[in-house]
Coordinates of C-alpha atoms in Angstrom, one line a residue:
Chain A
M1219 CA -41.1 -38.1 5.9
Q1220 CA -40.9 -41.4 7.8
R1221 CA -43.0 -42.0 10.5
G1222 CA -42.2 -45.5 11.8
A1223 CA -42.8 -48.9 10.8
G1224 CA -42.6 -48.7 6.9
L1225 CA -45.3 -46.1 6.3
F1226 CA -44.3 -43.1 4.6
F1227 CA -46.2 -39.9 4.8
K1228 CA -46.2 -37.0 2.4
G1229 CA -47.9 -34.1 4.6
D1230 CA -50.4 -36.0 6.6
N1231 CA -51.4 -38.5 3.7
L1232 CA -50.0 -42.1 3.5
V1233 CA -48.0 -42.2 0.6
I1234 CA -45.8 -45.4 0.5
D1235 CA -46.4 -48.9 2.5
L1236 CA -43.2 -50.7 2.5
S1237 CA -45.0 -53.5 5.1
V1238 CA -45.2 -57.0 3.8
S1239 CA -46.8 -60.1 5.3
I1240 CA -44.8 -63.4 5.5
G1241 CA -47.2 -66.1 7.1
K1242 CA -48.4 -65.0 10.2
I1243 CA -45.9 -62.1 10.7
K1244 CA -45.6 -58.7 9.2
L1245 CA -42.4 -56.9 8.3
K1246 CA -42.0 -53.3 8.3
N1247 CA -40.5 -53.5 4.8
P1248 CA -39.3 -56.2 2.6
V1249 CA -35.6 -56.3 3.0
M1250 CA -34.1 -59.2 4.8
T1251 CA -30.5 -60.5 5.1
A1252 CA -29.8 -64.0 3.4
S1253 CA -28.4 -66.4 6.2
G1254 CA -24.9 -66.8 6.3
T1255 CA -24.1 -63.3 5.1
F1256 CA -24.9 -61.3 8.0
G1257 CA -23.3 -63.3 11.0
Y1258 CA -25.7 -62.9 14.0
G1259 CA -26.3 -59.4 13.4
D1260 CA -23.7 -57.6 15.7
E1261 CA -21.0 -57.1 13.3
F1262 CA -23.2 -55.0 11.0
A1263 CA -24.8 -53.3 13.9
E1264 CA -21.4 -51.1 13.8
Y1265 CA -22.2 -49.6 10.6
F1266 CA -26.1 -49.1 10.6
D1267 CA -29.1 -49.5 12.7
I1268 CA -30.1 -53.2 11.9
G1269 CA -33.6 -52.4 13.4
R1270 CA -34.3 -50.6 10.1
L1271 CA -34.1 -54.1 8.2
G1272 CA -37.4 -55.8 7.5
A1273 CA -35.9 -59.1 9.3
V1274 CA -32.5 -60.1 10.0
V1275 CA -31.9 -64.0 9.5
V1276 CA -29.1 -65.3 11.1
K1277 CA -26.2 -67.8 10.2
G1278 CA -27.5 -71.4 10.0
L1279 CA -27.5 -72.9 13.5
S1280 CA -27.3 -76.6 14.5
L1281 CA -27.8 -78.4 17.6
K1282 CA -24.3 -78.6 18.5
P1283 CA -21.6 -76.1 17.4
K1284 CA -19.9 -77.0 13.9
Q1285 CA -16.3 -76.1 13.0
G1286 CA -16.7 -75.9 9.4
N1287 CA -14.6 -76.9 6.6
P1288 CA -11.0 -76.8 5.8
P1289 CA -9.8 -73.4 4.4
P1290 CA -9.5 -72.1 1.7
R1291 CA -13.3 -71.5 2.0
I1292 CA -13.9 -69.0 -0.7
V1293 CA -12.9 -67.9 -3.9
E1294 CA -14.1 -65.1 -6.2
T1295 CA -15.2 -66.1 -9.7
P1296 CA -16.8 -63.7 -12.3
A1297 CA -19.5 -61.5 -10.6
G1298 CA -19.8 -64.0 -8.1
M1299 CA -18.1 -66.3 -5.2
L1300 CA -18.1 -69.6 -4.4
N1301 CA -17.9 -70.7 -0.6
S1302 CA -17.8 -73.8 1.3
I1303 CA -17.7 -72.6 4.7
G1304 CA -19.2 -75.9 5.7
L1305 CA -21.9 -74.4 8.0
Q1306 CA -19.7 -73.3 10.7
N1307 CA -21.8 -72.0 13.8
I1308 CA -21.9 -71.6 17.2
G1309 CA -24.6 -74.0 17.9
A1310 CA -28.5 -73.1 19.0
E1311 CA -28.0 -73.1 22.8
K1312 CA -25.0 -70.5 22.5
F1313 CA -26.7 -68.4 20.3
I1314 CA -29.9 -68.1 22.5
N1315 CA -27.7 -67.5 25.4
E1316 CA -25.1 -64.9 23.7
K1317 CA -26.3 -63.3 20.7
L1318 CA -30.2 -63.5 20.9
P1319 CA -30.2 -61.0 23.6
F1320 CA -28.5 -58.6 21.3
L1321 CA -31.0 -58.7 18.7
R1322 CA -34.1 -58.7 21.0
K1323 CA -32.8 -55.0 21.5
H1324 CA -33.5 -54.2 17.9
D1325 CA -37.0 -53.5 16.5
T1326 CA -36.9 -56.0 13.8
T1327 CA -37.9 -59.3 12.9
V1328 CA -35.7 -62.3 13.9
V1329 CA -35.6 -65.3 11.7
V1330 CA -33.5 -68.0 12.8
N1331 CA -31.8 -70.2 9.8
F1332 CA -31.3 -73.9 10.9
F1333 CA -30.3 -77.6 9.9
G1334 CA -29.8 -80.8 11.1
D1335 CA -28.1 -84.0 9.9
T1336 CA -31.1 -85.9 10.5
I1337 CA -34.9 -85.4 10.7
E1338 CA -34.6 -86.0 14.7
E1339 CA -31.9 -83.2 14.8
Y1340 CA -34.0 -80.8 12.8
V1341 CA -37.0 -81.2 15.2
E1342 CA -34.6 -81.0 18.2
A1343 CA -33.3 -77.5 17.1
A1344 CA -36.7 -76.5 16.0
E1345 CA -38.0 -77.3 19.7
I1346 CA -35.3 -75.4 21.4
L1347 CA -35.3 -72.6 19.1
S1348 CA -39.2 -72.4 19.4
S1349 CA -38.7 -71.9 23.2
A1350 CA -36.4 -69.2 23.1
D1351 CA -37.8 -65.4 23.4
G1352 CA -37.2 -63.3 20.5
I1353 CA -37.2 -65.5 17.6
H1354 CA -40.1 -64.7 15.2
A1355 CA -39.8 -67.2 12.5
L1356 CA -37.6 -70.2 11.6
E1357 CA -36.1 -70.9 8.3
M1358 CA -35.1 -74.4 7.6
N1359 CA -32.1 -75.0 5.7
I1360 CA -32.8 -78.2 3.5
S1361 CA -30.6 -77.0 0.7
C1362 CA -27.1 -76.3 1.7
P1363 CA -24.9 -78.1 -0.7
N1364 CA -21.8 -78.5 1.6
K1365 CA -22.4 -81.6 3.5
E1366 CA -21.1 -84.8 2.9
E1367 CA -22.9 -87.0 0.2
G1368 CA -26.4 -88.0 1.1
W1369 CA -27.2 -85.3 3.1
S1370 CA -28.4 -82.9 0.4
I1371 CA -31.3 -85.4 -0.4
F1372 CA -33.5 -83.4 2.3
G1373 CA -33.6 -80.5 -0.2
T1374 CA -33.6 -82.6 -3.5
D1375 CA -35.8 -85.7 -2.9
P1376 CA -39.6 -84.6 -2.7
K1377 CA -40.5 -87.4 -0.5
V1378 CA -37.8 -86.7 2.0
T1379 CA -38.4 -82.9 1.7
A1380 CA -42.0 -83.4 2.7
K1381 CA -41.2 -85.6 5.7
V1382 CA -38.8 -83.4 7.2
V1383 CA -41.1 -80.2 6.7
N1384 CA -43.8 -82.2 8.0
A1385 CA -41.9 -83.1 11.1
V1386 CA -40.6 -79.8 11.9
R1387 CA -44.0 -78.5 11.2
K1388 CA -45.3 -80.5 13.9
S1389 CA -42.8 -79.3 16.4
T1390 CA -43.1 -75.4 16.1
S1391 CA -46.0 -73.0 16.0
L1392 CA -43.5 -70.4 14.7
N1393 CA -43.7 -69.0 11.3
L1394 CA -41.8 -71.7 9.0
I1395 CA -39.8 -70.6 6.1
V1396 CA -38.4 -73.6 4.2
K1397 CA -35.1 -72.5 2.0
L1398 CA -35.0 -74.3 -1.3
S1399 CA -32.1 -75.6 -3.3
P1400 CA -31.9 -74.3 -6.8
N1401 CA -29.9 -77.8 -7.6
V1402 CA -32.8 -79.5 -8.5
T1403 CA -35.0 -79.9 -12.0
D1404 CA -38.3 -78.6 -11.0
I1405 CA -38.0 -76.1 -8.1
A1406 CA -41.8 -75.3 -8.4
Q1407 CA -42.6 -78.9 -7.6
M1408 CA -40.3 -78.4 -4.4
A1409 CA -42.1 -75.1 -3.1
K1410 CA -45.4 -77.0 -3.7
V1411 CA -44.0 -80.0 -1.5
A1412 CA -43.0 -77.6 1.1
E1413 CA -46.4 -75.8 0.9
D1414 CA -48.1 -79.1 1.3
A1415 CA -46.0 -80.1 4.1
G1416 CA -47.1 -77.1 6.2
A1417 CA -44.6 -74.4 5.5
D1418 CA -45.7 -70.6 5.7
A1419 CA -43.3 -69.5 3.2
V1420 CA -40.5 -70.5 1.0
S1421 CA -37.3 -68.7 0.3
L1422 CA -35.1 -69.1 -2.7
I1423 CA -32.5 -69.4 -3.8
N1424 CA -29.8 -71.1 -1.9
T1425 CA -26.3 -71.3 -3.6
I1426 CA -25.8 -73.1 -6.9
T1427 CA -23.1 -76.0 -6.9
G1428 CA -20.2 -74.8 -8.6
M1429 CA -16.3 -75.6 -8.9
A1430 CA -13.1 -73.4 -9.9
V1431 CA -9.7 -74.8 -10.8
D1432 CA -6.4 -73.4 -10.5
I1433 CA -4.7 -74.0 -13.8
K1434 CA -1.2 -73.8 -12.7
T1435 CA -1.6 -76.2 -9.9
R1436 CA -4.5 -78.0 -11.4
R1437 CA -6.0 -78.2 -8.0
P1438 CA -9.4 -77.3 -6.9
R1439 CA -9.5 -73.6 -5.8
L1440 CA -11.6 -74.8 -2.6
A1441 CA -10.2 -77.1 0.0
N1442 CA -13.9 -78.9 -0.3
I1443 CA -13.3 -79.2 -3.9
K1444 CA -17.2 -78.0 -4.9
G1445 CA -18.9 -75.0 -3.2
G1446 CA -21.7 -72.8 -3.3
L1447 CA -21.9 -70.1 -6.0
S1448 CA -23.6 -66.7 -5.0
G1449 CA -23.4 -63.1 -6.2
P1450 CA -25.0 -61.3 -9.0
A1451 CA -23.8 -64.2 -11.4
I1452 CA -26.7 -66.2 -10.3
R1453 CA -29.6 -63.5 -10.2
P1454 CA -31.1 -64.5 -13.4
V1455 CA -31.5 -67.9 -12.2
A1456 CA -33.0 -67.0 -9.0
V1457 CA -35.5 -64.4 -10.7
R1458 CA -36.4 -67.2 -12.8
M1459 CA -37.2 -69.5 -10.1
V1460 CA -38.8 -67.2 -7.7
W1461 CA -41.1 -66.5 -10.7
E1462 CA -41.7 -70.1 -11.1
C1463 CA -42.6 -70.6 -7.4
Y1464 CA -44.7 -67.5 -7.2
N1465 CA -47.0 -69.1 -9.9
A1466 CA -46.8 -72.6 -8.2
V1467 CA -47.6 -71.8 -4.5
K1468 CA -50.0 -69.7 -2.4
I1469 CA -47.7 -69.1 0.4
P1470 CA -45.4 -66.0 0.1
V1471 CA -41.9 -66.4 -1.7
I1472 CA -39.1 -64.8 -0.4
G1473 CA -36.5 -63.8 -3.1
M1474 CA -32.7 -63.9 -3.0
G1475 CA -29.6 -64.5 -5.1
G1476 CA -27.3 -61.9 -6.2
I1477 CA -29.2 -58.8 -5.0
V1478 CA -26.7 -55.6 -4.6
T1479 CA -29.0 -53.0 -5.6
A1480 CA -32.5 -51.9 -5.3
D1481 CA -33.1 -52.5 -8.9
D1482 CA -32.3 -56.1 -8.4
A1483 CA -34.5 -56.3 -5.5
V1484 CA -37.3 -54.9 -7.4
E1485 CA -36.7 -57.4 -10.4
F1486 CA -37.5 -60.2 -7.6
I1487 CA -40.8 -58.5 -6.4
I1488 CA -42.0 -57.9 -9.8
A1489 CA -41.1 -61.5 -10.4
G1490 CA -43.5 -62.4 -7.4
A1491 CA -41.4 -62.0 -4.2
S1492 CA -43.1 -60.8 -1.1
A1493 CA -39.8 -60.2 0.4
I1494 CA -36.2 -60.0 -0.5
A1495 CA -33.1 -60.8 0.8
V1496 CA -29.6 -59.3 0.5
G1497 CA -26.6 -62.2 0.9
T1498 CA -23.5 -61.7 -0.7
G1499 CA -24.1 -58.1 -1.3
N1500 CA -23.4 -57.7 2.4
F1501 CA -19.9 -58.7 1.5
V1502 CA -19.6 -56.3 -1.2
T1503 CA -20.5 -53.5 1.3
P1504 CA -22.1 -53.8 4.7
L1505 CA -24.4 -50.9 3.8
A1506 CA -25.8 -53.0 0.8
S1507 CA -29.1 -53.8 2.4
M1508 CA -29.8 -50.4 3.5
N1509 CA -28.9 -49.1 -0.1
V1510 CA -31.5 -51.5 -1.3
L1511 CA -34.1 -50.4 1.4
E1512 CA -33.8 -46.7 0.2
G1513 CA -33.4 -47.5 -3.2
I1514 CA -36.9 -49.6 -3.2
E1515 CA -38.5 -46.3 -1.6
K1516 CA -37.2 -44.3 -4.1
Y1517 CA -38.3 -46.5 -7.0
M1518 CA -41.8 -46.8 -5.3
S1519 CA -41.8 -42.9 -5.1
D1520 CA -40.6 -42.2 -8.4
E1521 CA -43.0 -44.8 -9.9
G1522 CA -46.1 -43.7 -7.7
I1523 CA -46.5 -47.2 -6.3
N1524 CA -48.2 -47.0 -2.8
S1525 CA -47.5 -50.5 -1.4
I1526 CA -45.4 -53.5 -2.3
D1527 CA -48.6 -55.7 -2.6
E1528 CA -49.4 -53.4 -5.7
L1529 CA -45.7 -54.2 -7.1
R1530 CA -45.6 -57.9 -6.2
G1531 CA -46.1 -60.4 -9.0
S1532 CA -47.0 -57.6 -11.4
L1533 CA -44.8 -59.0 -14.3
I1534 CA -46.3 -58.1 -17.6
C1535 CA -45.9 -61.2 -20.2
G1536 CA -46.9 -61.0 -23.9
Chain B
M89 CA -14.0 -48.6 15.4
S90 CA -14.1 -49.0 11.8
E91 CA -16.0 -47.0 9.2
I92 CA -17.4 -47.4 5.4
F93 CA -16.1 -44.4 3.5
R94 CA -15.1 -42.8 0.5
A95 CA -11.5 -41.8 0.2
K96 CA -9.8 -39.9 -2.5
I97 CA -6.5 -41.3 -4.3
K98 CA -3.8 -38.6 -3.6
E99 CA -1.3 -40.4 -5.2
N100 CA -0.7 -43.8 -6.9
R101 CA 3.1 -44.3 -7.8
P102 CA 4.8 -47.1 -9.4
L103 CA 7.6 -48.3 -7.3
T104 CA 8.7 -50.8 -9.9
N105 CA 6.8 -52.5 -12.7
H106 CA 4.2 -54.3 -10.5
H107 CA 4.7 -52.5 -7.2
Y108 CA 2.5 -49.5 -6.4
L109 CA 2.4 -46.9 -3.3
L110 CA -1.1 -45.8 -3.0
T111 CA -2.0 -42.8 -0.9
L112 CA -5.5 -42.4 0.3
H113 CA -7.1 -39.5 1.9
P114 CA -10.5 -40.6 3.7
L115 CA -13.4 -37.9 3.0
I116 CA -14.3 -38.5 6.5
N117 CA -12.5 -38.8 9.8
I118 CA -11.6 -42.3 10.4
A119 CA -9.9 -44.1 13.5
L120 CA -6.1 -44.0 13.0
P121 CA -4.9 -47.3 11.9
N122 CA -2.4 -49.4 13.9
P123 CA 0.4 -51.3 12.5
G124 CA -1.0 -54.7 11.4
Q125 CA -4.5 -53.5 10.8
F126 CA -5.9 -53.3 7.2
F127 CA -8.7 -52.0 4.8
M128 CA -11.1 -53.4 2.5
L129 CA -10.8 -51.4 -0.7
S130 CA -13.4 -51.6 -3.7
V131 CA -11.2 -50.9 -6.7
D132 CA -14.1 -50.4 -9.1
E133 CA -18.0 -49.4 -9.2
S134 CA -18.5 -52.7 -11.2
L135 CA -19.6 -56.0 -9.8
D136 CA -16.9 -57.7 -11.7
P137 CA -14.3 -57.7 -9.3
L138 CA -17.2 -58.0 -7.0
L139 CA -15.6 -58.0 -3.5
K140 CA -13.4 -55.4 -1.6
R141 CA -9.8 -56.5 -1.3
P142 CA -7.8 -56.5 1.8
F143 CA -4.6 -54.3 2.0
S144 CA -2.4 -53.9 5.0
V145 CA -1.8 -50.1 6.1
H146 CA 1.7 -49.4 4.9
R147 CA 2.1 -46.1 6.7
T148 CA -0.3 -43.3 8.2
V149 CA 0.6 -40.0 6.6
E150 CA -0.8 -36.6 6.9
G151 CA -4.6 -36.7 6.0
G152 CA -4.7 -40.4 5.6
F153 CA -2.8 -43.5 4.7
Q154 CA -0.8 -45.4 2.5
I155 CA -1.2 -48.8 0.9
L156 CA 1.8 -50.9 -0.9
Y157 CA 0.6 -53.3 -3.3
R158 CA 1.6 -55.4 -6.0
V159 CA -0.2 -56.2 -9.3
V160 CA -1.1 -59.8 -9.0
G161 CA -4.7 -59.9 -10.6
K162 CA -7.8 -58.2 -11.8
A163 CA -8.5 -56.1 -9.0
T164 CA -4.7 -54.9 -8.3
K165 CA -4.5 -54.2 -12.0
I166 CA -7.8 -52.0 -12.0
L167 CA -6.1 -50.1 -8.9
S168 CA -3.0 -49.6 -10.6
A169 CA -4.8 -47.8 -13.3
K170 CA -6.3 -45.1 -11.0
S171 CA -5.5 -41.5 -10.9
P172 CA -5.1 -39.0 -8.4
G173 CA -8.4 -37.4 -7.4
D174 CA -10.3 -40.8 -8.3
E175 CA -12.4 -42.1 -5.4
I176 CA -12.8 -45.5 -4.2
E177 CA -14.9 -46.9 -1.2
A178 CA -13.0 -48.2 1.9
L179 CA -13.8 -50.1 5.0
G180 CA -11.6 -50.1 7.8
P181 CA -9.3 -49.9 9.9
L182 CA -10.1 -53.5 10.5
G183 CA -8.2 -56.5 12.5
N184 CA -6.3 -56.4 15.8
G185 CA -2.9 -55.1 14.5
F186 CA 0.7 -56.2 16.0
P187 CA 0.7 -56.0 20.0
L188 CA 3.3 -53.4 20.6
N189 CA 4.7 -54.5 23.9
I190 CA 6.5 -57.8 23.5
S191 CA 7.7 -58.1 27.1
N192 CA 10.8 -59.5 28.7
S193 CA 12.8 -58.9 25.3
E194 CA 15.8 -56.8 24.8
N195 CA 15.6 -56.5 21.2
V196 CA 12.8 -56.5 18.7
I197 CA 13.2 -57.9 15.1
L198 CA 11.1 -57.3 12.2
T199 CA 11.1 -60.1 9.3
A200 CA 9.5 -59.7 6.3
G201 CA 9.3 -61.6 3.1
G202 CA 8.4 -60.2 -0.2
M203 CA 5.2 -58.1 0.0
G204 CA 5.3 -58.8 3.7
I205 CA 7.3 -55.7 4.1
A206 CA 4.2 -53.8 3.7
P207 CA 2.9 -53.4 7.2
M208 CA 6.6 -53.6 8.6
L209 CA 7.0 -49.7 7.8
A210 CA 3.9 -48.7 9.9
L211 CA 5.5 -50.8 12.5
A212 CA 9.0 -49.5 12.2
D213 CA 7.4 -45.9 12.5
K214 CA 5.6 -46.8 15.8
I215 CA 8.5 -48.8 17.7
A216 CA 11.4 -46.9 16.1
G217 CA 12.4 -46.0 19.6
L218 CA 13.3 -49.5 20.6
K219 CA 15.8 -49.4 17.5
P220 CA 14.4 -52.8 15.9
L221 CA 16.4 -55.1 13.5
L222 CA 14.8 -55.4 10.2
F223 CA 15.4 -59.0 8.2
Y224 CA 14.1 -58.5 4.8
G225 CA 14.0 -61.4 2.0
A226 CA 12.7 -61.1 -1.5
R227 CA 13.1 -63.4 -4.7
T228 CA 15.4 -60.7 -6.1
A229 CA 17.0 -57.4 -5.8
G230 CA 14.5 -55.8 -8.1
E231 CA 11.7 -56.7 -5.7
L232 CA 13.2 -55.1 -2.7
L233 CA 10.9 -52.1 -1.8
C234 CA 11.2 -48.9 0.3
L235 CA 14.7 -49.7 1.6
D236 CA 15.3 -45.9 2.0
D237 CA 12.0 -45.3 4.2
F238 CA 13.5 -47.8 6.6
R239 CA 16.9 -46.2 6.6
D240 CA 15.4 -42.8 7.1
S241 CA 14.1 -44.2 10.4
G242 CA 17.4 -45.4 11.5
I243 CA 17.0 -49.0 10.4
E244 CA 19.4 -50.6 8.2
P245 CA 17.6 -53.7 6.7
I246 CA 19.5 -57.0 6.6
I247 CA 18.6 -58.4 3.2
S248 CA 18.6 -61.7 1.6
T249 CA 17.5 -62.6 -1.8
D250 CA 16.8 -65.8 -3.4
D251 CA 19.0 -65.3 -6.3
G252 CA 21.8 -63.5 -4.3
T253 CA 21.7 -60.4 -6.4
C254 CA 21.3 -58.2 -3.2
G255 CA 22.3 -59.2 0.2
R256 CA 22.9 -62.6 1.5
K257 CA 21.8 -65.4 -0.9
G258 CA 19.2 -67.7 0.6
S259 CA 16.3 -67.2 2.8
V260 CA 15.5 -64.6 5.4
I261 CA 15.4 -67.5 8.1
D262 CA 19.0 -68.4 7.1
S263 CA 20.1 -64.8 8.0
L264 CA 18.2 -65.0 11.1
E265 CA 19.8 -68.1 12.4
S266 CA 23.5 -66.9 11.5
Y267 CA 22.8 -63.6 13.5
I268 CA 21.0 -65.4 16.4
S269 CA 24.0 -67.4 16.7
S270 CA 26.4 -64.9 16.7
A271 CA 24.4 -62.8 19.2
G272 CA 24.4 -65.3 21.7
S273 CA 21.2 -64.6 23.0
N274 CA 17.5 -65.3 22.2
N275 CA 16.3 -62.3 24.3
F276 CA 14.3 -61.5 21.0
G277 CA 10.6 -60.5 20.4
L278 CA 9.8 -61.0 16.8
Y279 CA 7.0 -59.7 14.3
A280 CA 6.9 -61.1 10.6
C281 CA 4.8 -61.0 7.7
G282 CA 5.3 -62.8 4.4
P283 CA 4.3 -65.7 2.6
K284 CA 2.9 -68.6 4.4
P285 CA 5.5 -70.9 3.8
M286 CA 8.1 -68.8 5.1
L287 CA 6.2 -67.9 8.3
S288 CA 5.7 -71.6 8.8
S289 CA 9.4 -72.2 8.7
L290 CA 9.9 -69.0 11.0
S291 CA 7.4 -70.3 13.2
K292 CA 9.4 -73.7 13.6
F293 CA 12.5 -71.5 13.9
C294 CA 10.8 -69.3 16.7
A295 CA 9.7 -72.5 18.7
K296 CA 13.2 -73.8 18.6
H297 CA 14.9 -70.8 19.9
E298 CA 12.3 -70.0 22.3
I299 CA 11.4 -66.6 20.8
T300 CA 7.8 -64.8 21.1
A301 CA 6.7 -64.0 17.7
Y302 CA 3.8 -62.5 16.0
M303 CA 2.7 -62.9 12.4
A304 CA 0.3 -61.0 10.3
L305 CA -1.2 -63.6 8.1
E306 CA -2.8 -63.0 4.7
E307 CA -6.2 -65.1 3.6
S308 CA -8.7 -64.4 0.7
M309 CA -11.6 -62.7 2.4
A310 CA -15.2 -61.7 1.1
C311 CA -16.4 -59.2 4.2
G312 CA -13.5 -58.1 6.1
I313 CA -15.7 -57.9 9.4
G314 CA -15.9 -61.4 10.5
T315 CA -19.5 -62.5 9.0
C316 CA -18.4 -64.7 5.9
L317 CA -16.0 -67.0 7.8
G318 CA -14.2 -67.4 4.5
C319 CA -10.5 -66.2 6.1
V320 CA -10.1 -68.7 9.0
V321 CA -7.0 -70.4 9.8
K322 CA -6.5 -73.4 11.9
T323 CA -5.3 -72.8 15.6
N324 CA -5.0 -74.8 18.5
E325 CA -8.3 -73.3 19.7
G326 CA -10.1 -74.3 16.4
Y327 CA -10.6 -72.1 13.5
K328 CA -10.2 -68.2 13.8
R329 CA -11.1 -65.5 11.3
V330 CA -8.0 -63.8 10.1
C331 CA -10.3 -60.6 9.6
K332 CA -11.4 -60.5 13.2
E333 CA -9.2 -62.3 15.6
G334 CA -6.2 -61.7 13.3
P335 CA -4.6 -60.7 11.0
V336 CA -1.8 -61.0 13.8
F337 CA -1.3 -64.2 15.7
S338 CA 1.0 -65.5 18.1
S339 CA 3.2 -68.1 16.3
R340 CA 2.3 -70.4 18.9
E341 CA -1.4 -70.5 18.1
I342 CA -1.2 -71.5 14.5
I343 CA -1.3 -75.0 13.1
W344 CA 0.4 -74.5 9.9

């Protein structure tokens, strides 16, 4: 029987504690949504109580609205999908005025993903978002591969990563999560750079850059030619990277990449994730995050595990 | 209000070698879909194919609704192998559907190209009282579907085929052009669904004749509920989501 925030009782005895800490904040359970797959929460509220989520992570915001890339923007690939949405979003101001009031009404942690084209834009966006009421954490996107050449450097050049994270760190007292790109040689090094620059947590992985070709027309299947691969196809890569980062940093690691079921999520937690995010799974079924949450509870109950802390990083090697 | 629900396959009848008529009975009460709305169907429990596929409502029937589909890839091939009694997960009804009151028009014209016929039967059922005309184009005679269903509703399809094997040889727009010039009036309201090049030409045609037209578009989409932003189409007000602001748009809005 459930009695509120992530605590489960059998009779009068506390049996399972699903709550997790991410830096300064506590989530009632480890299930989050991945940015870009959950809109601003409103569409999903039609299908379930989004207040049950550990955290809602909204679609990435920039200072000004962005119209995104020309279509076709998505193509399905084996057990995955490629997207080149191009960071289409309504802009920070419109989000605060029109979407945040709705999110504030729900008993969940609100994480706002944001990005900029320059360090100044990152800082300005972080300042504006930090002054709004009802945002509990910021997630910096330094890893989206959909921008013109020269931009993805924020997530792939350690010196630039340190600089931008440092700048944002100084401009916000909110919990700061840095979302890492998998398109690097050594992701553990990037996690360390983010930690040293003041991040409260790292989240990974963003999409893996990919490409698909229509062999009849010999044209790329996305108008933008390249896109970001997500879905179950990338999960083993994500689990490996979460494990590497967990071993490299002291701050919490938020794991994501192809999580559709609770079993997938538990894999990440065992590999070291403090929390997990459901991404493309939300597109497979709008109930994916709830299926994952209920499945984690069942797994813990079946395995006699009392808390996420007990499970996190419990990988047995050798 | 849309729902995520399981539905039982009542029938999955082949109409030709690659066209099927699927009858689904939802296991819960769902909102009655409007013509032009669609459902996302999960064809398999496996993760490949991963995403649900959008299908327009062909017709509402006792206990559920029908989907008319053509086998074009992996997902529709799996769907075609399903048997009565099998269950699938579905999401819907989704999208806006056709606006049903085209003002200031004496006559209503339905225009379908190829699989664009799928949503037209639901629409014809709804507006049969207006005695709409149906202009229906296909590549060849063997690809013309549900002609008798329209005839049963009192609509005699005006057919054109690319190869001339049935009806007039040529495009559906050629047929429309000669009809409009002989009718001597442009006081029509038009609904259309079909391949993009057809809709694009039709849009120009309607602009030329000052005909009000609503068109149901098709795009690849991941979620169907407005969050992935994958299915956008360019309009004179920027990108709009086919799944949410559409799939039916005024032809004047779309930048082809």
